[in-house]
PDB file of C-alpha atoms in Angstrom:
ATOM      1  CA  UNK A   1     -73.045 -47.491 147.267  1.00 41.00           C
ATOM      2  CA  UNK A   2     -75.038 -45.982 150.103  1.00 40.00           C
ATOM      3  CA  UNK A   3     -76.653 -42.550 150.011  1.00 44.00           C
ATOM      4  CA  UNK A   4     -75.903 -42.038 153.729  1.00 47.00           C
ATOM      5  CA  UNK A   5     -72.769 -39.808 154.037  1.00 46.00           C
ATOM      6  CA  UNK A   6     -71.953 -41.041 157.542  1.00 45.00           C
ATOM      7  CA  UNK A   7     -72.208 -44.667 156.462  1.00 43.00           C
ATOM      8  CA  UNK A   8     -70.047 -43.904 153.450  1.00 49.00           C
ATOM      9  CA  UNK A   9     -67.416 -42.371 155.738  1.00 55.00           C
ATOM     10  CA  UNK A  10     -67.512 -45.486 157.958  1.00 56.00           C
ATOM     11  CA  UNK A  11     -66.989 -47.694 154.909  1.00 51.00           C
ATOM     12  CA  UNK A  12     -64.047 -45.551 153.792  1.00 51.00           C
ATOM     13  CA  UNK A  13     -62.415 -45.806 157.239  1.00 56.00           C
ATOM     14  CA  UNK A  14     -62.921 -49.578 157.252  1.00 57.00           C
ATOM     15  CA  UNK A  15     -61.448 -49.932 153.775  1.00 55.00           C
ATOM     16  CA  UNK A  16     -58.416 -47.826 154.599  1.00 56.00           C
ATOM     17  CA  UNK A  17     -57.751 -50.123 157.550  1.00 57.00           C
ATOM     18  CA  UNK A  18     -57.541 -53.048 155.101  1.00 60.00           C
ATOM     19  CA  UNK A  19     -55.033 -51.336 152.798  1.00 65.00           C
ATOM     20  CA  UNK A  20     -51.607 -52.959 152.890  1.00 66.00           C
ATOM     21  CA  UNK A  21     -49.026 -50.170 152.931  1.00 72.00           C
ATOM     22  CA  UNK A  22     -46.119 -52.581 153.358  1.00 72.00           C
ATOM     23  CA  UNK A  23     -46.309 -54.084 149.864  1.00 75.00           C
ATOM     24  CA  UNK A  24     -46.259 -52.184 146.563  1.00 77.00           C
ATOM     25  CA  UNK A  25     -49.514 -52.128 144.632  1.00 75.00           C
ATOM     26  CA  UNK A  26     -50.042 -51.541 140.911  1.00 75.00           C
ATOM     27  CA  UNK A  27     -52.840 -48.964 141.294  1.00 74.00           C
ATOM     28  CA  UNK A  28     -50.727 -46.818 143.607  1.00 80.00           C
ATOM     29  CA  UNK A  29     -47.608 -47.118 141.439  1.00 80.00           C
ATOM     30  CA  UNK A  30     -49.652 -46.187 138.367  1.00 73.00           C
ATOM     31  CA  UNK A  31     -50.928 -43.177 140.319  1.00 79.00           C
ATOM     32  CA  UNK A  32     -47.337 -42.278 141.210  1.00 83.00           C
ATOM     33  CA  UNK A  33     -46.215 -42.420 137.591  1.00 79.00           C
ATOM     34  CA  UNK A  34     -49.170 -40.226 136.580  1.00 76.00           C
ATOM     35  CA  UNK A  35     -48.178 -37.579 139.129  1.00 78.00           C
ATOM     36  CA  UNK A  36     -50.959 -38.367 141.612  1.00 77.00           C
ATOM     37  CA  UNK A  37     -50.796 -38.246 145.406  1.00 78.00           C
ATOM     38  CA  UNK A  38     -52.243 -41.610 146.433  1.00 77.00           C
ATOM     39  CA  UNK A  39     -49.154 -43.731 147.004  1.00 82.00           C
ATOM     40  CA  UNK A  40     -46.749 -44.727 149.743  1.00 84.00           C
ATOM     41  CA  UNK A  41     -42.997 -44.968 150.105  1.00 86.00           C
ATOM     42  CA  UNK A  42     -43.049 -48.669 149.224  1.00 86.00           C
ATOM     43  CA  UNK A  43     -44.876 -47.819 145.980  1.00 85.00           C
ATOM     44  CA  UNK A  44     -42.458 -45.035 145.074  1.00 89.00           C
ATOM     45  CA  UNK A  45     -39.470 -47.301 145.714  1.00 88.00           C
ATOM     46  CA  UNK A  46     -40.925 -50.069 143.544  1.00 83.00           C
ATOM     47  CA  UNK A  47     -41.969 -47.561 140.885  1.00 81.00           C
ATOM     48  CA  UNK A  48     -38.482 -46.085 140.761  1.00 87.00           C
ATOM     49  CA  UNK A  49     -36.908 -49.560 140.573  1.00 83.00           C
ATOM     50  CA  UNK A  50     -39.184 -50.520 137.689  1.00 80.00           C
ATOM     51  CA  UNK A  51     -38.328 -47.240 135.987  1.00 80.00           C
ATOM     52  CA  UNK A  52     -34.629 -48.047 136.343  1.00 83.00           C
ATOM     53  CA  UNK A  53     -35.239 -51.403 134.667  1.00 78.00           C
ATOM     54  CA  UNK A  54     -37.360 -49.774 131.982  1.00 73.00           C
ATOM     55  CA  UNK A  55     -36.942 -45.969 131.845  1.00 75.00           C
ATOM     56  CA  UNK A  56     -39.939 -45.483 129.551  1.00 71.00           C
ATOM     57  CA  UNK A  57     -42.496 -47.144 131.828  1.00 72.00           C
ATOM     58  CA  UNK A  58     -43.930 -43.845 133.036  1.00 70.00           C
ATOM     59  CA  UNK A  59     -44.720 -42.951 129.437  1.00 76.00           C
ATOM     60  CA  UNK A  60     -46.908 -46.055 129.194  1.00 74.00           C
ATOM     61  CA  UNK A  61     -49.098 -44.777 132.002  1.00 77.00           C
ATOM     62  CA  UNK A  62     -49.449 -41.395 130.327  1.00 84.00           C
ATOM     63  CA  UNK A  63     -50.009 -42.935 126.877  1.00 89.00           C
ATOM     64  CA  UNK A  64     -52.748 -45.154 128.292  1.00 89.00           C
ATOM     65  CA  UNK A  65     -54.482 -42.200 129.952  1.00 89.00           C
ATOM     66  CA  UNK A  66     -54.320 -40.136 126.757  1.00 93.00           C
ATOM     67  CA  UNK A  67     -55.634 -43.113 124.772  1.00 96.00           C
ATOM     68  CA  UNK A  68     -58.600 -43.284 127.144  1.00 96.00           C
ATOM     69  CA  UNK A  69     -59.361 -39.625 126.500  1.00 96.00           C
ATOM     70  CA  UNK A  70     -59.141 -39.905 122.722  1.00 97.00           C
ATOM     71  CA  UNK A  71     -61.261 -43.066 122.644  1.00 98.00           C
ATOM     72  CA  UNK A  72     -63.978 -41.585 124.858  1.00 98.00           C
ATOM     73  CA  UNK A  73     -64.062 -38.331 122.903  1.00 98.00           C
ATOM     74  CA  UNK A  74     -64.436 -40.297 119.667  1.00 98.00           C
ATOM     75  CA  UNK A  75     -67.188 -42.532 121.031  1.00 98.00           C
ATOM     76  CA  UNK A  76     -69.155 -39.622 122.490  1.00 98.00           C
ATOM     77  CA  UNK A  77     -68.567 -37.050 119.785  1.00 97.00           C
ATOM     78  CA  UNK A  78     -68.498 -39.169 116.623  1.00 96.00           C
ATOM     79  CA  UNK A  79     -70.427 -42.321 117.503  1.00 97.00           C
ATOM     80  CA  UNK A  80     -72.974 -40.938 119.961  1.00 98.00           C
ATOM     81  CA  UNK A  81     -72.274 -43.315 122.851  1.00 98.00           C
ATOM     82  CA  UNK A  82     -73.707 -42.058 126.140  1.00 98.00           C
ATOM     83  CA  UNK A  83     -73.048 -45.034 128.425  1.00 98.00           C
ATOM     84  CA  UNK A  84     -69.752 -46.367 129.751  1.00 98.00           C
ATOM     85  CA  UNK A  85     -68.894 -49.435 131.833  1.00 98.00           C
ATOM     86  CA  UNK A  86     -65.332 -48.835 133.042  1.00 97.00           C
ATOM     87  CA  UNK A  87     -63.912 -51.988 134.665  1.00 97.00           C
ATOM     88  CA  UNK A  88     -60.564 -51.769 136.430  1.00 91.00           C
ATOM     89  CA  UNK A  89     -60.996 -48.103 137.183  1.00 86.00           C
ATOM     90  CA  UNK A  90     -57.837 -47.535 139.167  1.00 79.00           C
ATOM     91  CA  UNK A  91     -57.243 -44.508 141.345  1.00 75.00           C
ATOM     92  CA  UNK A  92     -58.850 -41.274 140.136  1.00 71.00           C
ATOM     93  CA  UNK A  93     -56.537 -38.850 138.356  1.00 74.00           C
ATOM     94  CA  UNK A  94     -57.164 -36.131 135.784  1.00 75.00           C
ATOM     95  CA  UNK A  95     -59.628 -36.746 132.948  1.00 87.00           C
ATOM     96  CA  UNK A  96     -61.422 -39.807 134.229  1.00 91.00           C
ATOM     97  CA  UNK A  97     -63.947 -41.417 131.893  1.00 95.00           C
ATOM     98  CA  UNK A  98     -66.979 -39.533 133.228  1.00 95.00           C
ATOM     99  CA  UNK A  99     -65.174 -36.195 133.090  1.00 94.00           C
ATOM    100  CA  UNK A 100     -64.187 -36.645 129.452  1.00 96.00           C
ATOM    101  CA  UNK A 101     -67.614 -37.950 128.409  1.00 98.00           C
ATOM    102  CA  UNK A 102     -69.730 -35.435 130.317  1.00 97.00           C
ATOM    103  CA  UNK A 103     -67.620 -32.540 129.103  1.00 97.00           C
ATOM    104  CA  UNK A 104     -68.967 -33.310 125.624  1.00 98.00           C
ATOM    105  CA  UNK A 105     -72.342 -34.843 126.505  1.00 98.00           C
ATOM    106  CA  UNK A 106     -73.504 -33.896 130.028  1.00 98.00           C
ATOM    107  CA  UNK A 107     -76.148 -36.639 129.964  1.00 98.00           C
ATOM    108  CA  UNK A 108     -73.520 -39.421 129.790  1.00 98.00           C
ATOM    109  CA  UNK A 109     -73.786 -42.200 132.362  1.00 98.00           C
ATOM    110  CA  UNK A 110     -70.756 -44.036 133.718  1.00 97.00           C
ATOM    111  CA  UNK A 111     -70.376 -47.042 136.014  1.00 97.00           C
ATOM    112  CA  UNK A 112     -66.898 -47.619 137.425  1.00 95.00           C
ATOM    113  CA  UNK A 113     -65.913 -51.099 138.629  1.00 95.00           C
ATOM    114  CA  UNK A 114     -62.905 -52.046 140.749  1.00 91.00           C
ATOM    115  CA  UNK A 115     -62.114 -54.474 143.564  1.00 86.00           C
ATOM    116  CA  UNK A 116     -59.278 -52.490 145.150  1.00 81.00           C
ATOM    117  CA  UNK A 117     -60.143 -51.183 148.658  1.00 78.00           C
ATOM    118  CA  UNK A 118     -57.998 -48.093 148.066  1.00 77.00           C
ATOM    119  CA  UNK A 119     -59.972 -47.246 144.929  1.00 80.00           C
ATOM    120  CA  UNK A 120     -63.261 -47.775 146.755  1.00 80.00           C
ATOM    121  CA  UNK A 121     -62.059 -45.502 149.553  1.00 78.00           C
ATOM    122  CA  UNK A 122     -61.625 -42.794 146.911  1.00 77.00           C
ATOM    123  CA  UNK A 123     -64.955 -43.517 145.225  1.00 76.00           C
ATOM    124  CA  UNK A 124     -66.409 -40.133 146.122  1.00 74.00           C
ATOM    125  CA  UNK A 125     -63.925 -38.513 143.761  1.00 77.00           C
ATOM    126  CA  UNK A 126     -65.299 -40.751 140.999  1.00 77.00           C
ATOM    127  CA  UNK A 127     -68.951 -40.289 141.913  1.00 80.00           C
ATOM    128  CA  UNK A 128     -69.172 -36.656 140.885  1.00 90.00           C
ATOM    129  CA  UNK A 129     -71.476 -36.075 137.931  1.00 94.00           C
ATOM    130  CA  UNK A 130     -73.250 -33.433 135.923  1.00 95.00           C
ATOM    131  CA  UNK A 131     -76.922 -32.943 136.907  1.00 96.00           C
ATOM    132  CA  UNK A 132     -77.978 -34.362 133.535  1.00 97.00           C
ATOM    133  CA  UNK A 133     -75.840 -37.500 133.759  1.00 97.00           C
ATOM    134  CA  UNK A 134     -75.015 -40.094 136.365  1.00 97.00           C
ATOM    135  CA  UNK A 135     -71.888 -41.706 137.780  1.00 95.00           C
ATOM    136  CA  UNK A 136     -71.802 -44.791 139.996  1.00 95.00           C
ATOM    137  CA  UNK A 137     -69.182 -47.113 141.445  1.00 92.00           C
ATOM    138  CA  UNK A 138     -69.294 -50.882 141.943  1.00 94.00           C
ATOM    139  CA  UNK A 139     -66.960 -52.815 144.239  1.00 91.00           C
ATOM    140  CA  UNK A 140     -66.558 -55.963 142.160  1.00 94.00           C
ATOM    141  CA  UNK A 141     -64.018 -58.183 140.412  1.00 94.00           C
ATOM    142  CA  UNK A 142     -63.730 -58.351 136.618  1.00 95.00           C
ATOM    143  CA  UNK A 143     -64.177 -62.120 136.812  1.00 96.00           C
ATOM    144  CA  UNK A 144     -67.702 -61.763 138.230  1.00 97.00           C
ATOM    145  CA  UNK A 145     -69.443 -60.852 134.982  1.00 97.00           C
ATOM    146  CA  UNK A 146     -72.999 -61.602 136.105  1.00 97.00           C
ATOM    147  CA  UNK A 147     -72.698 -59.515 139.273  1.00 97.00           C
ATOM    148  CA  UNK A 148     -71.184 -56.585 137.373  1.00 98.00           C
ATOM    149  CA  UNK A 149     -73.902 -56.502 134.738  1.00 97.00           C
ATOM    150  CA  UNK A 150     -76.696 -57.009 137.255  1.00 97.00           C
ATOM    151  CA  UNK A 151     -75.615 -54.067 139.401  1.00 97.00           C
ATOM    152  CA  UNK A 152     -74.610 -51.844 136.462  1.00 98.00           C
ATOM    153  CA  UNK A 153     -78.140 -52.231 135.065  1.00 98.00           C
ATOM    154  CA  UNK A 154     -79.293 -49.928 137.849  1.00 97.00           C
ATOM    155  CA  UNK A 155     -77.495 -47.070 136.089  1.00 97.00           C
ATOM    156  CA  UNK A 156     -77.047 -48.193 132.486  1.00 98.00           C
ATOM    157  CA  UNK A 157     -79.707 -49.162 129.961  1.00 98.00           C
ATOM    158  CA  UNK A 158     -78.445 -52.367 128.344  1.00 98.00           C
ATOM    159  CA  UNK A 159     -80.951 -52.054 125.516  1.00 98.00           C
ATOM    160  CA  UNK A 160     -78.840 -49.134 124.259  1.00 98.00           C
ATOM    161  CA  UNK A 161     -75.154 -49.183 123.178  1.00 98.00           C
ATOM    162  CA  UNK A 162     -72.528 -49.226 125.915  1.00 98.00           C
ATOM    163  CA  UNK A 163     -68.789 -48.627 125.750  1.00 98.00           C
ATOM    164  CA  UNK A 164     -66.967 -51.337 127.708  1.00 98.00           C
ATOM    165  CA  UNK A 165     -63.667 -49.925 128.978  1.00 98.00           C
ATOM    166  CA  UNK A 166     -60.970 -52.479 129.908  1.00 98.00           C
ATOM    167  CA  UNK A 167     -57.829 -50.384 130.166  1.00 96.00           C
ATOM    168  CA  UNK A 168     -54.790 -52.059 131.673  1.00 91.00           C
ATOM    169  CA  UNK A 169     -56.890 -54.594 133.587  1.00 94.00           C
ATOM    170  CA  UNK A 170     -56.936 -57.849 131.572  1.00 96.00           C
ATOM    171  CA  UNK A 171     -53.198 -58.172 132.267  1.00 94.00           C
ATOM    172  CA  UNK A 172     -54.258 -59.280 135.771  1.00 92.00           C
ATOM    173  CA  UNK A 173     -56.188 -62.262 134.359  1.00 96.00           C
ATOM    174  CA  UNK A 174     -53.921 -65.289 133.963  1.00 95.00           C
ATOM    175  CA  UNK A 175     -53.989 -67.543 130.900  1.00 95.00           C
ATOM    176  CA  UNK A 176     -55.433 -70.327 133.054  1.00 96.00           C
ATOM    177  CA  UNK A 177     -58.489 -68.128 133.812  1.00 96.00           C
ATOM    178  CA  UNK A 178     -59.729 -67.962 130.209  1.00 96.00           C
ATOM    179  CA  UNK A 179     -59.217 -64.199 129.689  1.00 97.00           C
ATOM    180  CA  UNK A 180     -60.616 -64.286 126.135  1.00 98.00           C
ATOM    181  CA  UNK A 181     -63.744 -66.072 127.255  1.00 97.00           C
ATOM    182  CA  UNK A 182     -64.158 -63.543 130.055  1.00 97.00           C
ATOM    183  CA  UNK A 183     -64.053 -60.570 127.681  1.00 98.00           C
ATOM    184  CA  UNK A 184     -66.354 -62.374 125.267  1.00 98.00           C
ATOM    185  CA  UNK A 185     -68.893 -63.017 128.040  1.00 97.00           C
ATOM    186  CA  UNK A 186     -69.020 -59.284 128.681  1.00 98.00           C
ATOM    187  CA  UNK A 187     -69.314 -58.223 125.052  1.00 98.00           C
ATOM    188  CA  UNK A 188     -71.888 -60.932 124.316  1.00 98.00           C
ATOM    189  CA  UNK A 189     -74.218 -59.328 126.863  1.00 97.00           C
ATOM    190  CA  UNK A 190     -73.989 -55.890 125.258  1.00 98.00           C
ATOM    191  CA  UNK A 191     -76.339 -54.746 122.459  1.00 98.00           C
ATOM    192  CA  UNK A 192     -75.317 -54.079 118.865  1.00 98.00           C
ATOM    193  CA  UNK A 193     -73.603 -50.740 118.476  1.00 98.00           C
ATOM    194  CA  UNK A 194     -71.659 -51.194 121.708  1.00 98.00           C
ATOM    195  CA  UNK A 195     -67.879 -50.765 121.664  1.00 98.00           C
ATOM    196  CA  UNK A 196     -64.924 -52.413 123.399  1.00 98.00           C
ATOM    197  CA  UNK A 197     -61.997 -50.196 124.410  1.00 98.00           C
ATOM    198  CA  UNK A 198     -59.069 -52.300 125.655  1.00 98.00           C
ATOM    199  CA  UNK A 199     -55.406 -51.680 126.410  1.00 97.00           C
ATOM    200  CA  UNK A 200     -52.728 -54.103 127.598  1.00 95.00           C
ATOM    201  CA  UNK A 201     -48.996 -53.978 128.276  1.00 90.00           C
ATOM    202  CA  UNK A 202     -47.195 -56.128 125.695  1.00 93.00           C
ATOM    203  CA  UNK A 203     -44.091 -58.229 125.461  1.00 90.00           C
ATOM    204  CA  UNK A 204     -42.110 -57.484 122.320  1.00 82.00           C
ATOM    205  CA  UNK A 205     -38.604 -58.459 121.080  1.00 78.00           C
ATOM    206  CA  UNK A 206     -37.722 -54.795 120.559  1.00 77.00           C
ATOM    207  CA  UNK A 207     -38.547 -53.970 124.186  1.00 76.00           C
ATOM    208  CA  UNK A 208     -36.832 -56.644 126.325  1.00 74.00           C
ATOM    209  CA  UNK A 209     -36.571 -54.364 129.358  1.00 75.00           C
ATOM    210  CA  UNK A 210     -40.370 -54.458 129.675  1.00 81.00           C
ATOM    211  CA  UNK A 211     -40.168 -58.155 130.480  1.00 84.00           C
ATOM    212  CA  UNK A 212     -37.521 -57.447 133.108  1.00 82.00           C
ATOM    213  CA  UNK A 213     -39.777 -54.853 134.712  1.00 81.00           C
ATOM    214  CA  UNK A 214     -42.727 -57.269 134.758  1.00 84.00           C
ATOM    215  CA  UNK A 215     -40.530 -60.005 136.220  1.00 86.00           C
ATOM    216  CA  UNK A 216     -39.438 -57.653 138.996  1.00 82.00           C
ATOM    217  CA  UNK A 217     -43.047 -56.741 139.695  1.00 79.00           C
ATOM    218  CA  UNK A 218     -44.230 -60.350 139.866  1.00 86.00           C
ATOM    219  CA  UNK A 219     -41.470 -61.103 142.362  1.00 84.00           C
ATOM    220  CA  UNK A 220     -42.239 -58.145 144.647  1.00 77.00           C
ATOM    221  CA  UNK A 221     -45.719 -56.745 143.994  1.00 73.00           C
ATOM    222  CA  UNK A 222     -49.392 -57.611 143.832  1.00 73.00           C
ATOM    223  CA  UNK A 223     -51.478 -58.513 141.917  1.00 79.00           C
ATOM    224  CA  UNK A 224     -49.432 -60.562 139.452  1.00 87.00           C
ATOM    225  CA  UNK A 225     -49.225 -59.694 135.757  1.00 89.00           C
ATOM    226  CA  UNK A 226     -49.495 -61.823 132.608  1.00 94.00           C
ATOM    227  CA  UNK A 227     -47.663 -60.364 129.629  1.00 92.00           C
ATOM    228  CA  UNK A 228     -49.033 -60.940 126.121  1.00 96.00           C
ATOM    229  CA  UNK A 229     -47.784 -60.253 122.609  1.00 95.00           C
ATOM    230  CA  UNK A 230     -49.477 -57.619 120.413  1.00 95.00           C
ATOM    231  CA  UNK A 231     -51.030 -60.484 118.442  1.00 96.00           C
ATOM    232  CA  UNK A 232     -52.424 -62.014 121.628  1.00 97.00           C
ATOM    233  CA  UNK A 233     -53.866 -58.652 122.657  1.00 98.00           C
ATOM    234  CA  UNK A 234     -55.551 -58.337 119.256  1.00 98.00           C
ATOM    235  CA  UNK A 235     -57.374 -61.626 119.925  1.00 98.00           C
ATOM    236  CA  UNK A 236     -59.518 -59.885 122.550  1.00 98.00           C
ATOM    237  CA  UNK A 237     -61.249 -58.104 119.670  1.00 98.00           C
ATOM    238  CA  UNK A 238     -62.108 -61.273 117.719  1.00 98.00           C
ATOM    239  CA  UNK A 239     -65.659 -61.148 116.376  1.00 97.00           C
ATOM    240  CA  UNK A 240     -65.831 -57.353 116.624  1.00 98.00           C
ATOM    241  CA  UNK A 241     -65.248 -54.681 113.975  1.00 98.00           C
ATOM    242  CA  UNK A 242     -61.938 -52.992 114.749  1.00 98.00           C
ATOM    243  CA  UNK A 243     -61.769 -49.258 114.177  1.00 98.00           C
ATOM    244  CA  UNK A 244     -58.740 -47.883 112.373  1.00 97.00           C
ATOM    245  CA  UNK A 245     -55.823 -48.032 112.970  1.00 97.00           C
ATOM    246  CA  UNK A 246     -56.438 -51.383 114.693  1.00 97.00           C
ATOM    247  CA  UNK A 247     -54.516 -52.604 117.748  1.00 98.00           C
ATOM    248  CA  UNK A 248     -51.455 -50.393 118.021  1.00 97.00           C
ATOM    249  CA  UNK A 249     -49.278 -48.623 120.541  1.00 94.00           C
ATOM    250  CA  UNK A 250     -51.619 -46.433 122.597  1.00 95.00           C
ATOM    251  CA  UNK A 251     -49.512 -43.436 121.616  1.00 93.00           C
ATOM    252  CA  UNK A 252     -50.325 -44.134 117.952  1.00 95.00           C
ATOM    253  CA  UNK A 253     -54.088 -44.617 118.246  1.00 97.00           C
ATOM    254  CA  UNK A 254     -55.448 -41.533 116.462  1.00 95.00           C
ATOM    255  CA  UNK A 255     -53.001 -38.991 117.935  1.00 92.00           C
ATOM    256  CA  UNK A 256     -54.606 -35.570 117.982  1.00 83.00           C
ATOM    257  CA  UNK A 257     -51.490 -33.488 117.413  1.00 72.00           C
ATOM    258  CA  UNK A 258     -49.726 -34.103 114.117  1.00 61.00           C
ATOM    259  CA  UNK A 259     -46.176 -32.817 114.319  1.00 62.00           C
ATOM    260  CA  UNK A 260     -45.118 -34.553 111.128  1.00 66.00           C
ATOM    261  CA  UNK A 261     -43.559 -37.547 112.872  1.00 77.00           C
ATOM    262  CA  UNK A 262     -45.224 -40.695 114.169  1.00 84.00           C
ATOM    263  CA  UNK A 263     -45.379 -40.755 117.991  1.00 88.00           C
ATOM    264  CA  UNK A 264     -42.859 -42.987 119.719  1.00 87.00           C
ATOM    265  CA  UNK A 265     -44.099 -46.525 120.235  1.00 89.00           C
ATOM    266  CA  UNK A 266     -44.736 -47.663 123.796  1.00 89.00           C
ATOM    267  CA  UNK A 267     -45.330 -51.198 125.061  1.00 88.00           C
ATOM    268  CA  UNK A 268     -48.920 -50.385 125.988  1.00 91.00           C
ATOM    269  CA  UNK A 269     -51.125 -51.410 123.048  1.00 96.00           C
ATOM    270  CA  UNK A 270     -54.804 -50.683 122.640  1.00 97.00           C
ATOM    271  CA  UNK A 271     -57.713 -50.666 120.263  1.00 98.00           C
ATOM    272  CA  UNK A 272     -61.385 -49.833 119.879  1.00 98.00           C
ATOM    273  CA  UNK A 273     -63.928 -52.131 118.221  1.00 98.00           C
ATOM    274  CA  UNK A 274     -67.659 -52.071 117.482  1.00 98.00           C
ATOM    275  CA  UNK A 275     -70.124 -54.885 118.039  1.00 98.00           C
ATOM    276  CA  UNK A 276     -72.312 -55.372 114.964  1.00 97.00           C
TER     277      UNK A 276
END
């Protein structure tokens, strides 16, 4: 990212010109479900159609965002992590990774990574930071591991533990692209004491309408999605030490408010694991 405000504005204008407003996009629909403002009519129509196919889909977005907050608070407050590499950032909403982390530890450093021109156009909203910490943004694709780590090293110290955040992004990596090898390449480059935080929409016999919603999306939207079972999602943590309660519905990962009943399960599963 450039430090020249005028150049940054020129980049934002150029990126906005590349944004396709005639086809629904997952980042904008996700933003719509979360109550944000960065979406178009085509996104709202697709989002509403998906919600008709699967009425609980909006809860997945909220459960995923709350899972992010709980995971970051745990890693900062209980583990002492001060560095985050958040790949697949998505459009900024409330309680982004740097906001949650720096609220507890102002010296936290966060690098956001996304390849969506709309997200990059909103990068200034992500680049706010406490004076003690630092926040940066990288326009890159998850598949380009070497480029991500090379550029992130300008902000993060890879001799110290890092939290790798992959929330709702690996679903865009097809089975023919070696998704497990891709995640392993990232975690292999991180030092001991680092953590992986990952969430993924799942296919499950008890939730058949999720598959219908994904099918609709793959027929009308971009980028395409690859559904995986909870067991397949758990494989992303192979070789790491899973924190309790393991890979579960995001709504059930260490809920902070105990009302006596287990939170309702959603088809967005996640987990947190430590690299020994």
